Amino acid sequence: MRSSNRASLERATLLDVLCSARICHVGVVVAGLPRVVPTVFGVDPNGPDSEGTLYLHGSVASRSMSDAPEQDICVTTTVVDGLVLARSAFHHSMNYRSAVVVGRPRRVEDADERIRALDAIVDQVVPGRSAHLRSHTRKELAATAILALPMYEASVKSRAGGPADDDHDIRQSDVWAGVVPVWEAIGDAEPAENLAEEIPVPDHVDALGRNAFRR
Amino acid sequence: MRSSNRASLERATLLDVLCSARICHVGVVVAGLPRVVPTVFGVDPNGPDSEGTLYLHGSVASRSMSDAPEQDICVTTTVVDGLVLARSAFHHSMNYRSAVVVGRPRRVEDADERIRALDAIVDQVVPGRSAHLRSHTRKELAATAILALPMYEASVKSRAGGPADDDHDIRQSDVWAGVVPVWEAIGDAEPAENLAEEIPVPDHVDALGRNAFRR
């Protein structure tokens, strides 16, 4: 495969893994110690950074993250696809797809980019939802620090397929072996207690359930 | 509430969150930079460490993790329970439960503890499975580095409930708001290609699906 083909394939895989994940785990170093915090995120493949931009709320790890523009961070997203049950404990595993993006985030100051970033974060949770929401208020924008991470330094790891048992176990074992598929189930939307009764569940929310059971 | 009651409640919550998670994200510092790696783990509430023991494969982050006994690590597990859709982008959120365990791991050297640790890791993936597997071979045990982390320094964070919209949005907005529940779906077990046909799916594997749809 030519390297340009491989690069675009890897980029497509990276975007696919990022888009499959609901949350990411952000790693920062605080006083020399690692801290890993779960948070929502957004992706703009055509963002202003090299190879696209990953957006985070700057408040994510509260004080530790407010130092982040001056330090590298690591953003990892992992989707579990299956439990791999082998004949031996040794070969038990997971089928999964995981993306890692590392780098030094910049604080997003540009007003238009801040709005696009917040929309990307909402649309990562519910694709298409941002278009249905009112504009951000000045107060809301002022209260939200946003960090942008270039998607340039990124990698994807994955495992798929059945267990990799040793030959003698395959021949001799009477233990069941195989894969138990795992995915994200989406339940019926539960309206907020204070929602006016005449407001129906919109299509972009219904679509979450329609698109969930892909197996 | 008396503080001893609260402590045992917090401990029960911690164990509940850890047991609900398939994988954890381990944070380490490598050459001053944070690295976050997904991996399987095991929990022994009665393990030899203070407040119980969390076990990890020492190979988890390959070279970076082989230095781990001399450095603190951060183990974070997060279970997403729901997507919180507010009237405004600002109040979008997730319902989740997340546990963080930090500390300096020790390398597990004791032969019996190494076996219990590997069993705990298998049983975290499929409860009850380790009892059905053959013993670990010497070669397998020699090939597996195991790290133990005391569950002493741990915390749990969570969010539950509906969106927390601003009053004027609740009064004026015609945007649907509420929660979309999310959980882990378990598919039908897929036998390994080379599995003898006469081996049926055992009850501990069937139980995964029975126990999965708890909503």
Tab-separated table of C-alpha atoms in Angstrom:
chain	number	residue	atom	x	y	z
A	1	MET	CA	0.000	0.000	0.000
A	2	ARG	CA	1.348	3.422	-0.834
A	3	SER	CA	2.032	5.431	2.289
A	4	SER	CA	-0.436	8.172	1.323
A	5	ASN	CA	-3.179	5.549	1.079
A	6	ARG	CA	-2.190	4.112	4.400
A	7	ALA	CA	-2.136	7.546	5.993
A	8	SER	CA	-5.672	8.318	4.836
A	9	LEU	CA	-6.830	4.867	5.941
A	10	GLU	CA	-5.327	5.449	9.380
A	11	ARG	CA	-6.965	8.842	9.543
A	12	ALA	CA	-10.355	7.370	8.638
A	13	THR	CA	-9.884	4.727	11.342
A	14	LEU	CA	-8.947	7.398	13.887
A	15	LEU	CA	-12.048	9.452	13.089
A	16	ASP	CA	-14.224	6.328	13.218
A	17	VAL	CA	-12.943	5.382	16.689
A	18	LEU	CA	-13.302	8.945	17.976
A	19	CYS	CA	-16.854	9.184	16.628
A	20	SER	CA	-17.831	5.855	18.242
A	21	ALA	CA	-16.865	7.025	21.725
A	22	ARG	CA	-19.151	8.907	24.135
A	23	ILE	CA	-16.398	10.084	26.440
A	24	CYS	CA	-12.640	10.276	26.578
A	25	HIS	CA	-10.153	9.898	29.407
A	26	VAL	CA	-7.760	12.833	29.684
A	27	GLY	CA	-4.362	12.335	31.270
A	28	VAL	CA	-2.512	15.255	32.836
A	29	VAL	CA	0.479	15.486	35.142
A	30	VAL	CA	-0.216	17.302	38.418
A	31	ALA	CA	2.765	17.882	40.699
A	32	GLY	CA	4.573	15.044	38.954
A	33	LEU	CA	1.694	12.579	39.392
A	34	PRO	CA	-0.599	11.238	36.673
A	35	ARG	CA	-4.300	12.083	36.820
A	36	VAL	CA	-6.890	10.539	34.505
A	37	VAL	CA	-10.272	12.248	34.223
A	38	PRO	CA	-13.299	11.234	32.132
A	39	THR	CA	-14.927	13.974	30.093
A	40	VAL	CA	-16.937	14.748	26.987
A	41	PHE	CA	-15.134	15.936	23.885
A	42	GLY	CA	-15.725	17.123	20.343
A	43	VAL	CA	-14.020	16.520	17.018
A	44	ASP	CA	-13.680	18.863	14.060
A	45	PRO	CA	-11.862	16.960	11.272
A	46	ASN	CA	-11.496	20.265	9.439
A	47	GLY	CA	-10.493	22.277	12.495
A	48	PRO	CA	-7.644	24.797	12.312
A	49	ASP	CA	-4.993	22.477	13.773
A	50	SER	CA	-2.747	20.056	11.978
A	51	GLU	CA	-4.840	16.994	10.941
A	52	GLY	CA	-7.949	18.439	12.585
A	53	THR	CA	-8.884	19.477	16.101
A	54	LEU	CA	-10.107	17.683	19.217
A	55	TYR	CA	-11.947	19.977	21.651
A	56	LEU	CA	-12.245	19.684	25.426
A	57	HIS	CA	-13.923	21.741	28.107
A	58	GLY	CA	-11.107	23.492	29.889
A	59	SER	CA	-12.809	22.893	33.213
A	60	VAL	CA	-12.421	19.140	32.826
A	61	ALA	CA	-9.950	18.477	35.586
A	62	SER	CA	-10.716	21.714	37.393
A	63	ARG	CA	-7.509	23.269	38.635
A	64	SER	CA	-5.192	20.680	37.142
A	65	MET	CA	-6.506	21.384	33.645
A	66	SER	CA	-6.198	25.142	33.927
A	67	ASP	CA	-2.448	24.570	33.679
A	68	ALA	CA	-2.871	22.382	30.620
A	69	PRO	CA	-1.995	24.927	27.921
A	70	GLU	CA	1.498	24.856	29.347
A	71	GLN	CA	1.759	21.084	29.460
A	72	ASP	CA	1.146	18.106	27.214
A	73	ILE	CA	-1.967	16.053	27.735
A	74	CYS	CA	-3.045	12.610	26.541
A	75	VAL	CA	-6.590	11.972	25.365
A	76	THR	CA	-7.622	8.319	25.096
A	77	THR	CA	-10.973	6.988	23.896
A	78	THR	CA	-11.779	3.303	24.008
A	79	VAL	CA	-14.742	1.375	22.632
A	80	VAL	CA	-15.159	-2.221	23.837
A	81	ASP	CA	-16.543	-4.468	21.080
A	82	GLY	CA	-16.391	-7.887	22.687
A	83	LEU	CA	-15.206	-10.112	25.505
A	84	VAL	CA	-12.711	-12.689	24.266
A	85	LEU	CA	-13.076	-15.941	26.226
A	86	ALA	CA	-10.205	-18.355	25.736
A	87	ARG	CA	-9.698	-21.922	27.035
A	88	SER	CA	-6.912	-20.611	29.288
A	89	ALA	CA	-6.974	-17.600	31.589
A	90	PHE	CA	-3.773	-16.472	29.902
A	91	HIS	CA	-5.401	-15.801	26.523
A	92	HIS	CA	-8.494	-13.992	27.778
A	93	SER	CA	-8.753	-10.596	26.129
A	94	MET	CA	-11.029	-7.856	24.854
A	95	ASN	CA	-11.968	-6.849	21.355
A	96	TYR	CA	-11.723	-3.087	21.331
A	97	ARG	CA	-10.832	0.035	19.380
A	98	SER	CA	-8.826	2.739	21.096
A	99	ALA	CA	-7.537	6.102	19.897
A	100	VAL	CA	-4.839	8.132	21.611
A	101	VAL	CA	-4.198	11.803	20.809
A	102	VAL	CA	-1.308	13.543	22.541
A	103	GLY	CA	0.030	17.064	22.434
A	104	ARG	CA	0.027	20.479	23.978
A	105	PRO	CA	-3.455	22.032	23.894
A	106	ARG	CA	-4.079	25.650	23.057
A	107	ARG	CA	-6.769	27.712	24.722
A	108	VAL	CA	-9.447	28.636	22.177
A	109	GLU	CA	-9.932	32.420	22.165
A	110	ASP	CA	-11.529	33.103	18.774
A	111	ALA	CA	-15.264	33.711	19.218
A	112	ASP	CA	-16.350	31.769	16.119
A	113	GLU	CA	-14.099	28.821	16.925
A	114	ARG	CA	-15.402	28.728	20.495
A	115	ILE	CA	-18.942	28.361	19.167
A	116	ARG	CA	-17.929	25.668	16.663
A	117	ALA	CA	-16.086	23.832	19.438
A	118	LEU	CA	-19.084	23.824	21.781
A	119	ASP	CA	-21.317	22.661	18.932
A	120	ALA	CA	-18.851	19.846	18.173
A	121	ILE	CA	-18.969	18.727	21.804
A	122	VAL	CA	-22.798	18.684	21.823
A	123	ASP	CA	-22.902	16.878	18.460
A	124	GLN	CA	-20.475	14.233	19.730
A	125	VAL	CA	-23.093	13.362	22.386
A	126	VAL	CA	-26.083	13.597	20.029
A	127	PRO	CA	-25.246	13.997	16.321
A	128	GLY	CA	-27.115	16.905	14.794
A	129	ARG	CA	-28.419	18.343	18.064
A	130	SER	CA	-26.517	21.651	18.082
A	131	ALA	CA	-28.525	22.910	15.101
A	132	HIS	CA	-31.707	22.741	17.216
A	133	LEU	CA	-30.432	24.770	20.165
A	134	ARG	CA	-30.539	28.499	20.806
A	135	SER	CA	-27.318	30.483	20.458
A	136	HIS	CA	-24.827	30.462	23.295
A	137	THR	CA	-25.169	33.522	25.533
A	138	ARG	CA	-22.199	35.760	26.249
A	139	LYS	CA	-22.363	34.676	29.875
A	140	GLU	CA	-22.219	31.003	28.910
A	141	LEU	CA	-19.311	31.561	26.544
A	142	ALA	CA	-17.435	33.545	29.195
A	143	ALA	CA	-17.942	30.738	31.722
A	144	THR	CA	-16.474	28.043	29.472
A	145	ALA	CA	-12.775	27.534	28.876
A	146	ILE	CA	-12.146	25.444	25.771
A	147	LEU	CA	-8.974	23.606	24.879
A	148	ALA	CA	-8.005	22.518	21.359
A	149	LEU	CA	-5.671	19.617	20.693
A	150	PRO	CA	-4.235	19.021	17.210
A	151	MET	CA	-5.027	15.514	15.950
A	152	TYR	CA	-1.572	15.336	14.398
A	153	GLU	CA	0.058	13.080	16.982
A	154	ALA	CA	-2.463	10.267	17.196
A	155	SER	CA	-2.562	6.508	17.104
A	156	VAL	CA	-5.161	3.760	16.976
A	157	LYS	CA	-4.955	0.305	18.483
A	158	SER	CA	-7.527	-2.415	18.133
A	159	ARG	CA	-8.207	-6.103	18.535
A	160	ALA	CA	-10.809	-8.135	16.693
A	161	GLY	CA	-11.545	-11.818	16.220
A	162	GLY	CA	-11.651	-14.939	18.319
A	163	PRO	CA	-9.405	-16.216	21.101
A	164	ALA	CA	-5.796	-17.145	20.299
A	165	ASP	CA	-5.527	-20.352	22.310
A	166	ASP	CA	-2.472	-22.597	22.391
A	167	ASP	CA	-2.662	-25.681	20.172
A	168	HIS	CA	-2.740	-28.160	23.020
A	169	ASP	CA	-5.679	-26.341	24.618
A	170	ILE	CA	-7.568	-26.320	21.310
A	171	ARG	CA	-7.063	-30.093	21.014
A	172	GLN	CA	-7.644	-31.096	24.614
A	173	SER	CA	-9.798	-28.529	26.405
A	174	ASP	CA	-13.540	-29.000	26.913
A	175	VAL	CA	-13.945	-25.346	27.948
A	176	TRP	CA	-16.207	-23.161	25.805
A	177	ALA	CA	-14.251	-20.489	23.945
A	178	GLY	CA	-15.375	-17.627	21.768
A	179	VAL	CA	-16.411	-14.002	21.742
A	180	VAL	CA	-19.291	-12.312	23.541
A	181	PRO	CA	-20.163	-9.156	21.572
A	182	VAL	CA	-20.636	-5.979	23.581
A	183	TRP	CA	-22.026	-2.671	22.408
A	184	GLU	CA	-23.836	0.403	23.577
A	185	ALA	CA	-27.565	0.040	24.056
A	186	ILE	CA	-29.750	3.142	23.866
A	187	GLY	CA	-32.938	3.276	25.910
A	188	ASP	CA	-36.166	5.182	25.363
A	189	ALA	CA	-35.740	8.921	25.787
A	190	GLU	CA	-37.008	10.086	29.200
A	191	PRO	CA	-38.434	13.633	29.084
A	192	ALA	CA	-37.321	16.100	31.756
A	193	GLU	CA	-39.840	16.440	34.611
A	194	ASN	CA	-40.493	20.038	33.697
A	195	LEU	CA	-40.802	19.488	29.919
A	196	ALA	CA	-44.003	20.798	28.343
A	197	GLU	CA	-46.118	17.819	27.293
A	198	GLU	CA	-46.655	19.047	23.755
A	199	ILE	CA	-42.933	18.807	22.890
A	200	PRO	CA	-42.350	15.480	21.104
A	201	VAL	CA	-39.094	13.518	21.014
A	202	PRO	CA	-37.280	14.987	17.995
A	203	ASP	CA	-35.847	12.902	15.193
A	204	HIS	CA	-32.204	13.539	16.122
A	205	VAL	CA	-32.930	11.938	19.520
A	206	ASP	CA	-34.930	9.053	18.037
A	207	ALA	CA	-32.036	8.449	15.645
A	208	LEU	CA	-29.749	7.569	18.579
A	209	GLY	CA	-31.771	4.433	19.234
A	210	ARG	CA	-32.223	3.593	15.539
A	211	ASN	CA	-28.462	3.752	14.965
A	212	ALA	CA	-27.458	2.012	18.200
A	213	PHE	CA	-28.024	-1.676	17.519
A	214	ARG	CA	-25.690	-2.099	14.621
A	215	ARG	CA	-25.012	-5.798	15.152
B	1	MET	CA	-24.753	9.971	59.117
B	2	ARG	CA	-21.894	8.739	61.254
B	3	SER	CA	-18.593	8.862	59.446
B	4	SER	CA	-18.063	5.093	59.750
B	5	ASN	CA	-21.387	4.550	57.994
B	6	ARG	CA	-20.443	7.014	55.336
B	7	ALA	CA	-17.075	5.338	54.850
B	8	SER	CA	-18.674	1.925	54.314
B	9	LEU	CA	-21.251	3.462	51.983
B	10	GLU	CA	-18.491	5.093	49.950
B	11	ARG	CA	-16.623	1.803	49.861
B	12	ALA	CA	-19.728	-0.041	48.629
B	13	THR	CA	-20.176	2.615	45.938
B	14	LEU	CA	-16.531	2.282	44.904
B	15	LEU	CA	-16.812	-1.499	44.584
B	16	ASP	CA	-20.083	-1.152	42.665
B	17	VAL	CA	-18.538	1.237	40.124
B	18	LEU	CA	-15.419	-0.916	39.731
B	19	CYS	CA	-17.526	-4.054	39.225
B	20	SER	CA	-19.690	-2.341	36.586
B	21	ALA	CA	-16.712	-1.477	34.396
B	22	ARG	CA	-15.193	-3.743	31.735
B	23	ILE	CA	-11.932	-1.863	31.406
B	24	CYS	CA	-10.005	0.867	33.146
B	25	HIS	CA	-7.773	3.641	31.862
B	26	VAL	CA	-4.355	3.688	33.497
B	27	GLY	CA	-2.405	6.933	33.674
B	28	VAL	CA	1.384	6.882	33.951
B	29	VAL	CA	4.051	9.532	33.497
B	30	VAL	CA	6.655	8.690	30.845
B	31	ALA	CA	9.548	11.105	30.495
B	32	GLY	CA	7.450	13.786	32.131
B	33	LEU	CA	4.494	13.274	29.785
B	34	PRO	CA	1.137	11.727	30.642
B	35	ARG	CA	0.108	8.470	28.948
B	36	VAL	CA	-3.353	6.935	29.281
B	37	VAL	CA	-3.765	3.284	28.320
B	38	PRO	CA	-6.923	1.155	28.385
B	39	THR	CA	-6.622	-2.272	29.979
B	40	VAL	CA	-8.441	-5.030	31.829
B	41	PHE	CA	-8.212	-5.175	35.603
B	42	GLY	CA	-9.302	-7.226	38.588
B	43	VAL	CA	-10.558	-6.369	42.064
B	44	ASP	CA	-10.070	-8.308	45.289
B	45	PRO	CA	-11.994	-6.456	48.037
B	46	ASN	CA	-10.228	-8.674	50.588
B	47	GLY	CA	-6.801	-8.409	48.978
B	48	PRO	CA	-3.704	-7.904	51.109
B	49	ASP	CA	-3.510	-4.136	50.586
B	50	SER	CA	-5.147	-1.385	52.573
B	51	GLU	CA	-8.896	-1.326	51.702
B	52	GLY	CA	-8.447	-4.144	49.177
B	53	THR	CA	-6.420	-4.592	46.022
B	54	LEU	CA	-6.830	-3.634	42.378
B	55	TYR	CA	-4.795	-5.827	40.008
B	56	LEU	CA	-3.346	-4.949	36.599
B	57	HIS	CA	-1.292	-6.812	34.042
B	58	GLY	CA	2.189	-5.342	34.327
B	59	SER	CA	2.537	-5.453	30.562
B	60	VAL	CA	-0.279	-2.955	30.150
B	61	ALA	CA	1.697	-0.023	28.853
B	62	SER	CA	4.641	-2.136	27.755
B	63	ARG	CA	7.861	-0.378	28.586
B	64	SER	CA	6.285	2.571	30.349
B	65	MET	CA	4.543	0.301	32.840
B	66	SER	CA	7.622	-1.732	33.675
B	67	ASP	CA	8.808	1.366	35.546
B	68	ALA	CA	5.497	1.647	37.385
B	69	PRO	CA	6.512	0.077	40.707
B	70	GLU	CA	8.756	3.074	41.156
B	71	GLN	CA	6.102	5.621	40.266
B	72	ASP	CA	2.535	6.465	41.144
B	73	ILE	CA	-0.213	5.541	38.708
B	74	CYS	CA	-3.847	6.585	38.348
B	75	VAL	CA	-6.533	4.038	37.483
B	76	THR	CA	-9.845	5.457	36.318
B	77	THR	CA	-12.979	3.491	35.398
B	78	THR	CA	-16.043	5.189	34.009
B	79	VAL	CA	-19.495	3.835	33.274
B	80	VAL	CA	-21.791	6.040	31.178
B	81	ASP	CA	-25.429	5.715	32.272
B	82	GLY	CA	-27.141	8.345	30.163
B	83	LEU	CA	-26.911	11.285	27.803
B	84	VAL	CA	-28.272	14.452	29.401
B	85	LEU	CA	-29.931	16.656	26.786
B	86	ALA	CA	-30.648	20.180	27.985
B	87	ARG	CA	-32.447	23.080	26.267
B	88	SER	CA	-29.104	24.893	26.009
B	89	ALA	CA	-25.778	23.547	24.788
B	90	PHE	CA	-24.267	24.829	28.016
B	91	HIS	CA	-26.154	22.372	30.244
B	92	HIS	CA	-25.613	19.246	28.155
B	93	SER	CA	-23.996	16.566	30.260
B	94	MET	CA	-23.618	12.848	30.914
B	95	ASN	CA	-24.972	10.671	33.667
B	96	TYR	CA	-22.055	8.529	34.726
B	97	ARG	CA	-20.259	6.785	37.570
B	98	SER	CA	-16.489	7.046	37.743
B	99	ALA	CA	-13.966	5.619	40.186
B	100	VAL	CA	-10.395	6.809	40.546
B	101	VAL	CA	-7.745	4.820	42.422
B	102	VAL	CA	-4.270	6.316	42.775
B	103	GLY	CA	-1.074	5.120	44.370
B	104	ARG	CA	2.205	3.361	43.902
B	105	PRO	CA	1.721	-0.205	42.696
B	106	ARG	CA	3.744	-3.109	43.981
B	107	ARG	CA	4.840	-5.985	41.794
B	108	VAL	CA	3.078	-9.175	42.876
B	109	GLU	CA	5.672	-11.880	43.589
B	110	ASP	CA	3.831	-14.320	45.850
B	111	ALA	CA	2.777	-17.399	43.821
B	112	ASP	CA	-0.662	-17.760	45.421
B	113	GLU	CA	-1.442	-14.068	45.113
B	114	ARG	CA	-0.390	-14.107	41.460
B	115	ILE	CA	-2.942	-16.849	40.777
B	116	ARG	CA	-5.693	-15.043	42.717
B	117	ALA	CA	-4.884	-11.844	40.807
B	118	LEU	CA	-5.140	-13.513	37.397
B	119	ASP	CA	-8.409	-15.153	38.440
B	120	ALA	CA	-9.744	-11.773	39.577
B	121	ILE	CA	-8.875	-10.274	36.184
B	122	VAL	CA	-10.686	-13.099	34.329
B	123	ASP	CA	-13.699	-12.890	36.660
B	124	GLN	CA	-13.933	-9.126	36.108
B	125	VAL	CA	-14.520	-9.885	32.407
B	126	VAL	CA	-16.848	-12.843	33.010
B	127	PRO	CA	-17.937	-13.379	36.631
B	128	GLY	CA	-17.361	-16.954	37.738
B	129	ARG	CA	-15.313	-18.015	34.719
B	130	SER	CA	-11.966	-18.624	36.415
B	131	ALA	CA	-13.388	-21.653	38.274
B	132	HIS	CA	-13.950	-23.396	34.925
B	133	LEU	CA	-10.430	-22.963	33.545
B	134	ARG	CA	-7.393	-25.193	33.878
B	135	SER	CA	-4.588	-24.097	36.198
B	136	HIS	CA	-2.103	-21.529	34.996
B	137	THR	CA	1.096	-23.110	33.706
B	138	ARG	CA	4.485	-22.125	35.081
B	139	LYS	CA	5.336	-20.686	31.682
B	140	GLU	CA	2.193	-18.529	31.664
B	141	LEU	CA	2.826	-17.283	35.189
B	142	ALA	CA	6.435	-16.459	34.344
B	143	ALA	CA	5.328	-14.486	31.286
B	144	THR	CA	2.909	-12.273	33.210
B	145	ALA	CA	3.935	-9.338	35.372
B	146	ILE	CA	1.173	-8.354	37.785
B	147	LEU	CA	0.824	-5.065	39.599
B	148	ALA	CA	-1.225	-4.541	42.757
B	149	LEU	CA	-2.642	-1.160	43.735
B	150	PRO	CA	-4.098	-0.567	47.209
B	151	MET	CA	-7.673	0.690	47.018
B	152	TYR	CA	-6.955	3.000	49.938
B	153	GLU	CA	-6.650	6.248	47.999
B	154	ALA	CA	-9.813	6.171	45.924
B	155	SER	CA	-12.716	8.408	45.030
B	156	VAL	CA	-16.013	8.123	43.235
B	157	LYS	CA	-17.790	10.787	41.210
B	158	SER	CA	-21.160	10.457	39.598
B	159	ARG	CA	-24.033	12.326	38.022
B	160	ALA	CA	-27.637	11.191	37.824
B	161	GLY	CA	-30.950	12.806	36.977
B	162	GLY	CA	-32.328	15.167	34.376
B	163	PRO	CA	-30.905	18.315	32.800
B	164	ALA	CA	-30.314	21.395	34.977
B	165	ASP	CA	-31.622	24.054	32.614
B	166	ASP	CA	-31.853	27.744	33.436
B	167	ASP	CA	-35.304	28.975	34.479
B	168	HIS	CA	-35.831	31.163	31.446
B	169	ASP	CA	-35.054	28.233	29.129
B	170	ILE	CA	-37.499	25.995	31.010
B	171	ARG	CA	-40.209	28.636	30.579
B	172	GLN	CA	-39.489	29.697	27.014
B	173	SER	CA	-37.730	26.942	25.113
B	174	ASP	CA	-39.556	24.557	22.792
B	175	VAL	CA	-36.532	22.248	22.603
B	176	TRP	CA	-36.972	18.685	23.861
B	177	ALA	CA	-34.955	18.027	27.019
B	178	GLY	CA	-34.394	14.892	29.034
B	179	VAL	CA	-32.181	11.876	29.433
B	180	VAL	CA	-31.382	9.129	26.959
B	181	PRO	CA	-30.373	6.028	28.976
B	182	VAL	CA	-27.251	4.206	27.835
B	183	TRP	CA	-25.982	0.831	28.981
B	184	GLU	CA	-23.952	-2.130	27.880
B	185	ALA	CA	-25.711	-4.584	25.597
B	186	ILE	CA	-24.485	-8.170	25.473
B	187	GLY	CA	-24.884	-10.140	22.244
B	188	ASP	CA	-25.214	-13.868	21.616
B	189	ALA	CA	-22.006	-15.748	22.380
B	190	GLU	CA	-20.084	-16.560	19.184
B	191	PRO	CA	-18.150	-19.863	19.450
B	192	ALA	CA	-14.518	-19.887	18.347
B	193	GLU	CA	-14.049	-21.259	14.815
B	194	ASN	CA	-12.103	-24.213	16.157
B	195	LEU	CA	-14.459	-25.038	19.038
B	196	ALA	CA	-15.729	-28.633	19.156
B	197	GLU	CA	-19.436	-28.621	18.290
B	198	GLU	CA	-20.462	-30.634	21.315
B	199	ILE	CA	-19.336	-27.925	23.774
B	200	PRO	CA	-22.395	-25.868	24.739
B	201	VAL	CA	-22.411	-22.251	25.914
B	202	PRO	CA	-21.923	-22.565	29.682
B	203	ASP	CA	-24.165	-20.902	32.228
B	204	HIS	CA	-21.571	-18.346	33.334
B	205	VAL	CA	-21.465	-17.047	29.747
B	206	ASP	CA	-25.247	-17.123	29.327
B	207	ALA	CA	-25.517	-15.185	32.583
B	208	LEU	CA	-23.714	-12.218	31.009
B	209	GLY	CA	-26.667	-11.614	28.717
B	210	ARG	CA	-29.271	-12.323	31.398
B	211	ASN	CA	-27.694	-9.797	33.746
B	212	ALA	CA	-26.959	-7.177	31.099
B	213	PHE	CA	-30.287	-5.442	30.508
B	214	ARG	CA	-30.914	-4.173	33.973
B	215	ARG	CA	-33.102	-1.253	32.943
